[in-house]
Amino acid sequence: MSFREKIAWLSLVAMVVAYGVYFTLVSPAFLPKGASTGYFLALLGGILAAQAVLVTIASIVLAIQAGRDANAPADERERAIARRGAAIAYFVLMVGIIAVGCVMPFSVSGWHIVNAALLALVASETVRYGVIVVSYRRGWHG
Amino acid sequence: MAKPLPGRVVNQIRLLRFMANEMTQAELGERIGMTRQTVAAIEAGKYSPTLEAAFRIAQVFGKPLDEVFQWEG
């Protein structure tokens, strides 16, 4: 498995776990009644910080294991796979942003919109990394 | 929408590496600016390289392009 594929797996797993926890905790089943802005900010900040620390440490470990491969520029296959992931994720992000920016302001407000926008970002990034790891695993002919 | 036409690119890279003093995938990758995994993917038919990369691979083995890559329809 190449260094970039490992980084894609790491990013995908970290994102799914971190935001899986976040969106579970802000779901109606778990959200405390009258949760304040401070609650949301602390929760989101904590999740973001934990994800950043975990990904940074794991990336350093993977880079040490990979040796000079970690510093090598991406080759044409890796660049093509990254472009494919970004192109597909773009459409997910567009749908999400249209829903959040054009539809939700007429029905809900506040943290619902913030969380929906965050969900759109997380969904598009998850699709991006998902496409990348699938392309690495199953092969892709460009 | 146009349907993809049947056929695929096959290659002789594994054989050519063997004939070139058992050159490793990593060595070939280094000479053409690709990772070992990408060379492995090309060999296995999981990735079709660009024309430029295909020419670079052929150049490493000193062969014309059509002795390295063939179209199997």
PDB file of C-alpha atoms in Angstrom:
ATOM      1  CA  MET A   1       0.000   0.000   0.000  1.00  0.00           C
ATOM      2  CA  SER A   2       1.496   3.349  -1.000  1.00  0.00           C
ATOM      3  CA  PHE A   3       2.040   6.214   1.427  1.00  0.00           C
ATOM      4  CA  ARG A   4      -0.718   8.278  -0.165  1.00  0.00           C
ATOM      5  CA  GLU A   5      -3.192   5.426  -0.007  1.00  0.00           C
ATOM      6  CA  LYS A   6      -2.434   4.979   3.692  1.00  0.00           C
ATOM      7  CA  ILE A   7      -2.978   8.704   4.259  1.00  0.00           C
ATOM      8  CA  ALA A   8      -6.308   8.493   2.399  1.00  0.00           C
ATOM      9  CA  TRP A   9      -7.416   5.557   4.580  1.00  0.00           C
ATOM     10  CA  LEU A  10      -6.330   7.399   7.705  1.00  0.00           C
ATOM     11  CA  SER A  11      -8.193  10.560   6.703  1.00  0.00           C
ATOM     12  CA  LEU A  12     -11.316   8.605   5.798  1.00  0.00           C
ATOM     13  CA  VAL A  13     -11.429   6.592   9.027  1.00  0.00           C
ATOM     14  CA  ALA A  14     -10.609   9.601  11.224  1.00  0.00           C
ATOM     15  CA  MET A  15     -13.303  11.677   9.544  1.00  0.00           C
ATOM     16  CA  VAL A  16     -15.998   9.015   9.755  1.00  0.00           C
ATOM     17  CA  VAL A  17     -15.229   8.296  13.432  1.00  0.00           C
ATOM     18  CA  ALA A  18     -14.844  11.925  14.534  1.00  0.00           C
ATOM     19  CA  TYR A  19     -17.918  13.281  12.798  1.00  0.00           C
ATOM     20  CA  GLY A  20     -19.868  10.118  13.465  1.00  0.00           C
ATOM     21  CA  VAL A  21     -19.414  10.876  17.165  1.00  0.00           C
ATOM     22  CA  TYR A  22     -20.233  14.564  16.661  1.00  0.00           C
ATOM     23  CA  PHE A  23     -23.425  14.043  14.673  1.00  0.00           C
ATOM     24  CA  THR A  24     -24.553  11.325  17.068  1.00  0.00           C
ATOM     25  CA  LEU A  25     -24.120  13.685  20.012  1.00  0.00           C
ATOM     26  CA  VAL A  26     -25.993  16.539  18.302  1.00  0.00           C
ATOM     27  CA  SER A  27     -28.831  14.273  17.164  1.00  0.00           C
ATOM     28  CA  PRO A  28     -32.200  14.783  18.893  1.00  0.00           C
ATOM     29  CA  ALA A  29     -31.744  11.506  20.810  1.00  0.00           C
ATOM     30  CA  PHE A  30     -28.587  12.695  22.587  1.00  0.00           C
ATOM     31  CA  LEU A  31     -28.768  16.499  22.526  1.00  0.00           C
ATOM     32  CA  PRO A  32     -29.402  17.971  26.004  1.00  0.00           C
ATOM     33  CA  LYS A  33     -32.486  20.156  26.211  1.00  0.00           C
ATOM     34  CA  GLY A  34     -31.645  23.828  25.814  1.00  0.00           C
ATOM     35  CA  ALA A  35     -28.113  23.127  24.587  1.00  0.00           C
ATOM     36  CA  SER A  36     -26.318  26.450  24.306  1.00  0.00           C
ATOM     37  CA  THR A  37     -24.008  27.800  21.632  1.00  0.00           C
ATOM     38  CA  GLY A  38     -21.163  27.148  24.072  1.00  0.00           C
ATOM     39  CA  TYR A  39     -22.101  23.456  24.167  1.00  0.00           C
ATOM     40  CA  PHE A  40     -21.978  23.161  20.373  1.00  0.00           C
ATOM     41  CA  LEU A  41     -18.729  25.119  20.156  1.00  0.00           C
ATOM     42  CA  ALA A  42     -17.060  23.024  22.853  1.00  0.00           C
ATOM     43  CA  LEU A  43     -18.223  19.786  21.251  1.00  0.00           C
ATOM     44  CA  LEU A  44     -17.198  20.801  17.743  1.00  0.00           C
ATOM     45  CA  GLY A  45     -13.887  22.266  18.957  1.00  0.00           C
ATOM     46  CA  GLY A  46     -13.110  19.110  20.921  1.00  0.00           C
ATOM     47  CA  ILE A  47     -13.899  16.848  17.980  1.00  0.00           C
ATOM     48  CA  LEU A  48     -11.863  18.989  15.562  1.00  0.00           C
ATOM     49  CA  ALA A  49      -8.887  19.110  17.935  1.00  0.00           C
ATOM     50  CA  ALA A  50      -8.991  15.356  18.595  1.00  0.00           C
ATOM     51  CA  GLN A  51      -9.191  14.597  14.880  1.00  0.00           C
ATOM     52  CA  ALA A  52      -6.351  17.001  14.053  1.00  0.00           C
ATOM     53  CA  VAL A  53      -4.071  15.566  16.751  1.00  0.00           C
ATOM     54  CA  LEU A  54      -4.837  11.952  15.792  1.00  0.00           C
ATOM     55  CA  VAL A  55      -4.335  12.532  12.055  1.00  0.00           C
ATOM     56  CA  THR A  56      -1.144  14.535  12.620  1.00  0.00           C
ATOM     57  CA  ILE A  57       0.438  11.906  14.864  1.00  0.00           C
ATOM     58  CA  ALA A  58      -0.605   9.016  12.628  1.00  0.00           C
ATOM     59  CA  SER A  59       0.638  10.886   9.523  1.00  0.00           C
ATOM     60  CA  ILE A  60       4.031  11.406  11.148  1.00  0.00           C
ATOM     61  CA  VAL A  61       4.237   7.692  12.010  1.00  0.00           C
ATOM     62  CA  LEU A  62       3.244   6.727   8.454  1.00  0.00           C
ATOM     63  CA  ALA A  63       5.765   9.189   6.979  1.00  0.00           C
ATOM     64  CA  ILE A  64       8.565   7.725   9.135  1.00  0.00           C
ATOM     65  CA  GLN A  65       7.583   4.200   8.047  1.00  0.00           C
ATOM     66  CA  ALA A  66       7.430   5.239   4.386  1.00  0.00           C
ATOM     67  CA  GLY A  67      10.888   6.836   4.435  1.00  0.00           C
ATOM     68  CA  ARG A  68      11.713   8.795   1.298  1.00  0.00           C
ATOM     69  CA  ASP A  69       8.455   7.703  -0.382  1.00  0.00           C
ATOM     70  CA  ALA A  70       6.696  10.198   1.868  1.00  0.00           C
ATOM     71  CA  ASN A  71       8.575  13.102   0.268  1.00  0.00           C
ATOM     72  CA  ALA A  72       8.277  11.875  -3.311  1.00  0.00           C
ATOM     73  CA  PRO A  73       5.925  13.918  -5.489  1.00  0.00           C
ATOM     74  CA  ALA A  74       2.650  12.226  -6.471  1.00  0.00           C
ATOM     75  CA  ASP A  75       2.945  10.307  -9.727  1.00  0.00           C
ATOM     76  CA  GLU A  76       0.408  10.480 -12.573  1.00  0.00           C
ATOM     77  CA  ARG A  77      -1.807   7.684 -11.207  1.00  0.00           C
ATOM     78  CA  GLU A  78      -1.953   9.240  -7.760  1.00  0.00           C
ATOM     79  CA  ARG A  79      -2.757  12.663  -9.228  1.00  0.00           C
ATOM     80  CA  ALA A  80      -5.447  11.160 -11.458  1.00  0.00           C
ATOM     81  CA  ILE A  81      -7.030   9.324  -8.539  1.00  0.00           C
ATOM     82  CA  ALA A  82      -6.998  12.506  -6.434  1.00  0.00           C
ATOM     83  CA  ARG A  83      -8.646  14.460  -9.287  1.00  0.00           C
ATOM     84  CA  ARG A  84     -11.317  11.797  -9.667  1.00  0.00           C
ATOM     85  CA  GLY A  85     -12.127  11.922  -5.954  1.00  0.00           C
ATOM     86  CA  ALA A  86     -12.366  15.719  -5.979  1.00  0.00           C
ATOM     87  CA  ALA A  87     -14.539  15.785  -9.115  1.00  0.00           C
ATOM     88  CA  ILE A  88     -17.108  13.379  -7.685  1.00  0.00           C
ATOM     89  CA  ALA A  89     -17.078  14.976  -4.225  1.00  0.00           C
ATOM     90  CA  TYR A  90     -17.715  18.380  -5.827  1.00  0.00           C
ATOM     91  CA  PHE A  91     -21.225  17.320  -6.823  1.00  0.00           C
ATOM     92  CA  VAL A  92     -21.981  16.058  -3.310  1.00  0.00           C
ATOM     93  CA  LEU A  93     -20.801  19.379  -1.896  1.00  0.00           C
ATOM     94  CA  MET A  94     -22.878  21.353  -4.419  1.00  0.00           C
ATOM     95  CA  VAL A  95     -26.068  19.484  -3.522  1.00  0.00           C
ATOM     96  CA  GLY A  96     -25.364  19.958   0.168  1.00  0.00           C
ATOM     97  CA  ILE A  97     -24.612  23.665  -0.136  1.00  0.00           C
ATOM     98  CA  ILE A  98     -27.725  24.276  -2.251  1.00  0.00           C
ATOM     99  CA  ALA A  99     -29.824  22.527   0.399  1.00  0.00           C
ATOM    100  CA  VAL A 100     -28.181  24.435   3.246  1.00  0.00           C
ATOM    101  CA  GLY A 101     -27.902  27.843   1.607  1.00  0.00           C
ATOM    102  CA  CYS A 102     -31.051  27.985  -0.474  1.00  0.00           C
ATOM    103  CA  VAL A 103     -33.595  25.792   1.309  1.00  0.00           C
ATOM    104  CA  MET A 104     -32.844  25.594   5.022  1.00  0.00           C
ATOM    105  CA  PRO A 105     -32.870  29.346   5.840  1.00  0.00           C
ATOM    106  CA  PHE A 106     -36.637  29.312   5.112  1.00  0.00           C
ATOM    107  CA  SER A 107     -37.368  26.489   7.525  1.00  0.00           C
ATOM    108  CA  VAL A 108     -34.762  26.328  10.315  1.00  0.00           C
ATOM    109  CA  SER A 109     -32.086  28.525  11.817  1.00  0.00           C
ATOM    110  CA  GLY A 110     -28.995  28.684  13.998  1.00  0.00           C
ATOM    111  CA  TRP A 111     -27.082  25.520  14.726  1.00  0.00           C
ATOM    112  CA  HIS A 112     -29.281  23.415  12.473  1.00  0.00           C
ATOM    113  CA  ILE A 113     -27.901  25.295   9.492  1.00  0.00           C
ATOM    114  CA  VAL A 114     -24.345  25.168  10.817  1.00  0.00           C
ATOM    115  CA  ASN A 115     -24.578  21.417  11.391  1.00  0.00           C
ATOM    116  CA  ALA A 116     -26.183  20.836   8.009  1.00  0.00           C
ATOM    117  CA  ALA A 117     -23.392  22.800   6.297  1.00  0.00           C
ATOM    118  CA  LEU A 118     -20.839  20.791   8.268  1.00  0.00           C
ATOM    119  CA  LEU A 119     -22.596  17.578   7.262  1.00  0.00           C
ATOM    120  CA  ALA A 120     -22.391  18.622   3.595  1.00  0.00           C
ATOM    121  CA  LEU A 121     -18.651  19.212   3.960  1.00  0.00           C
ATOM    122  CA  VAL A 122     -18.114  15.941   5.802  1.00  0.00           C
ATOM    123  CA  ALA A 123     -20.202  14.011   3.273  1.00  0.00           C
ATOM    124  CA  SER A 124     -18.256  15.441   0.332  1.00  0.00           C
ATOM    125  CA  GLU A 125     -14.894  14.763   1.991  1.00  0.00           C
ATOM    126  CA  THR A 126     -15.994  11.243   2.880  1.00  0.00           C
ATOM    127  CA  VAL A 127     -16.993  10.650  -0.737  1.00  0.00           C
ATOM    128  CA  ARG A 128     -13.660  12.103  -1.892  1.00  0.00           C
ATOM    129  CA  TYR A 129     -11.570   9.817   0.316  1.00  0.00           C
ATOM    130  CA  GLY A 130     -13.925   6.911  -0.387  1.00  0.00           C
ATOM    131  CA  VAL A 131     -13.456   7.297  -4.140  1.00  0.00           C
ATOM    132  CA  ILE A 132      -9.703   7.576  -3.632  1.00  0.00           C
ATOM    133  CA  VAL A 133      -9.353   4.395  -1.583  1.00  0.00           C
ATOM    134  CA  VAL A 134     -11.680   2.442  -3.884  1.00  0.00           C
ATOM    135  CA  SER A 135      -9.689   3.641  -6.906  1.00  0.00           C
ATOM    136  CA  TYR A 136      -6.458   2.513  -5.282  1.00  0.00           C
ATOM    137  CA  ARG A 137      -7.906  -0.875  -4.294  1.00  0.00           C
ATOM    138  CA  ARG A 138      -9.862  -1.805  -7.389  1.00  0.00           C
ATOM    139  CA  GLY A 139      -7.713  -0.120  -9.980  1.00  0.00           C
ATOM    140  CA  TRP A 140      -8.723   2.586 -12.336  1.00  0.00           C
ATOM    141  CA  HIS A 141      -8.049   3.171 -16.003  1.00  0.00           C
ATOM    142  CA  GLY A 142      -8.395   6.942 -15.998  1.00  0.00           C
TER     143      GLY A 142
ATOM    144  CA  MET B   1     -24.070   8.442 -23.879  1.00  0.00           C
ATOM    145  CA  ALA B   2     -21.461   6.463 -25.791  1.00  0.00           C
ATOM    146  CA  LYS B   3     -20.819   2.965 -24.473  1.00  0.00           C
ATOM    147  CA  PRO B   4     -17.210   2.091 -23.668  1.00  0.00           C
ATOM    148  CA  LEU B   5     -15.776  -0.018 -26.460  1.00  0.00           C
ATOM    149  CA  PRO B   6     -14.633  -3.541 -25.570  1.00  0.00           C
ATOM    150  CA  GLY B   7     -10.917  -4.223 -25.312  1.00  0.00           C
ATOM    151  CA  ARG B   8      -8.059  -3.446 -22.994  1.00  0.00           C
ATOM    152  CA  VAL B   9      -4.405  -2.564 -22.902  1.00  0.00           C
ATOM    153  CA  VAL B  10      -2.077  -5.436 -22.050  1.00  0.00           C
ATOM    154  CA  ASN B  11       1.641  -5.189 -21.501  1.00  0.00           C
ATOM    155  CA  GLN B  12       4.868  -7.187 -21.326  1.00  0.00           C
ATOM    156  CA  ILE B  13       6.464  -5.213 -18.515  1.00  0.00           C
ATOM    157  CA  ARG B  14       6.864  -8.186 -16.190  1.00  0.00           C
ATOM    158  CA  LEU B  15       8.674 -10.194 -18.885  1.00  0.00           C
ATOM    159  CA  LEU B  16      10.807  -7.216 -19.873  1.00  0.00           C
ATOM    160  CA  ARG B  17      11.794  -6.600 -16.273  1.00  0.00           C
ATOM    161  CA  PHE B  18      12.812 -10.228 -15.949  1.00  0.00           C
ATOM    162  CA  MET B  19      14.908  -9.961 -19.088  1.00  0.00           C
ATOM    163  CA  ALA B  20      16.506  -6.752 -17.832  1.00  0.00           C
ATOM    164  CA  ASN B  21      18.473  -8.513 -15.062  1.00  0.00           C
ATOM    165  CA  GLU B  22      15.308  -9.016 -13.010  1.00  0.00           C
ATOM    166  CA  MET B  23      14.778  -5.318 -12.555  1.00  0.00           C
ATOM    167  CA  THR B  24      12.444  -4.695  -9.616  1.00  0.00           C
ATOM    168  CA  GLN B  25       9.219  -2.722  -9.818  1.00  0.00           C
ATOM    169  CA  ALA B  26      10.770  -0.151  -7.493  1.00  0.00           C
ATOM    170  CA  GLU B  27      13.798   0.280  -9.796  1.00  0.00           C
ATOM    171  CA  LEU B  28      11.587   0.718 -12.831  1.00  0.00           C
ATOM    172  CA  GLY B  29       9.387   3.134 -10.900  1.00  0.00           C
ATOM    173  CA  GLU B  30      12.395   5.186  -9.889  1.00  0.00           C
ATOM    174  CA  ARG B  31      13.600   5.438 -13.482  1.00  0.00           C
ATOM    175  CA  ILE B  32      10.257   6.652 -14.808  1.00  0.00           C
ATOM    176  CA  GLY B  33       9.202   8.783 -11.826  1.00  0.00           C
ATOM    177  CA  MET B  34       6.464   6.525 -10.486  1.00  0.00           C
ATOM    178  CA  THR B  35       5.847   4.650  -7.277  1.00  0.00           C
ATOM    179  CA  ARG B  36       6.349   0.892  -7.053  1.00  0.00           C
ATOM    180  CA  GLN B  37       2.604   0.543  -6.488  1.00  0.00           C
ATOM    181  CA  THR B  38       1.824   2.346  -9.734  1.00  0.00           C
ATOM    182  CA  VAL B  39       4.217   0.101 -11.658  1.00  0.00           C
ATOM    183  CA  ALA B  40       2.490  -2.897 -10.044  1.00  0.00           C
ATOM    184  CA  ALA B  41      -0.921  -1.508 -11.036  1.00  0.00           C
ATOM    185  CA  ILE B  42       0.220  -1.017 -14.648  1.00  0.00           C
ATOM    186  CA  GLU B  43       1.654  -4.540 -14.788  1.00  0.00           C
ATOM    187  CA  ALA B  44      -1.571  -5.988 -13.409  1.00  0.00           C
ATOM    188  CA  GLY B  45      -3.671  -4.074 -15.942  1.00  0.00           C
ATOM    189  CA  LYS B  46      -5.317  -2.042 -13.172  1.00  0.00           C
ATOM    190  CA  TYR B  47      -4.057   1.253 -14.515  1.00  0.00           C
ATOM    191  CA  SER B  48      -3.427   2.383 -18.079  1.00  0.00           C
ATOM    192  CA  PRO B  49      -0.510   4.832 -18.105  1.00  0.00           C
ATOM    193  CA  THR B  50      -0.475   8.047 -20.079  1.00  0.00           C
ATOM    194  CA  LEU B  51       1.173   7.964 -23.486  1.00  0.00           C
ATOM    195  CA  GLU B  52       4.142   9.866 -22.083  1.00  0.00           C
ATOM    196  CA  ALA B  53       4.640   7.326 -19.276  1.00  0.00           C
ATOM    197  CA  ALA B  54       4.238   4.459 -21.735  1.00  0.00           C
ATOM    198  CA  PHE B  55       7.011   5.915 -23.901  1.00  0.00           C
ATOM    199  CA  ARG B  56       9.239   6.352 -20.859  1.00  0.00           C
ATOM    200  CA  ILE B  57       8.714   2.697 -19.896  1.00  0.00           C
ATOM    201  CA  ALA B  58       9.502   1.553 -23.437  1.00  0.00           C
ATOM    202  CA  GLN B  59      12.615   3.737 -23.445  1.00  0.00           C
ATOM    203  CA  VAL B  60      13.899   2.121 -20.228  1.00  0.00           C
ATOM    204  CA  PHE B  61      13.758  -1.308 -21.913  1.00  0.00           C
ATOM    205  CA  GLY B  62      15.017   0.009 -25.246  1.00  0.00           C
ATOM    206  CA  LYS B  63      11.952  -1.331 -27.037  1.00  0.00           C
ATOM    207  CA  PRO B  64       9.404   0.245 -29.382  1.00  0.00           C
ATOM    208  CA  LEU B  65       6.108   1.063 -27.708  1.00  0.00           C
ATOM    209  CA  ASP B  66       4.160  -1.719 -29.390  1.00  0.00           C
ATOM    210  CA  GLU B  67       6.517  -4.348 -27.993  1.00  0.00           C
ATOM    211  CA  VAL B  68       5.682  -3.197 -24.484  1.00  0.00           C
ATOM    212  CA  PHE B  69       1.983  -2.388 -24.795  1.00  0.00           C
ATOM    213  CA  GLN B  70      -0.608  -4.043 -26.993  1.00  0.00           C
ATOM    214  CA  TRP B  71      -4.320  -3.545 -27.542  1.00  0.00           C
ATOM    215  CA  GLU B  72      -6.340  -6.683 -26.881  1.00  0.00           C
ATOM    216  CA  GLY B  73      -9.725  -6.247 -28.523  1.00  0.00           C
TER     217      GLY B  73
END
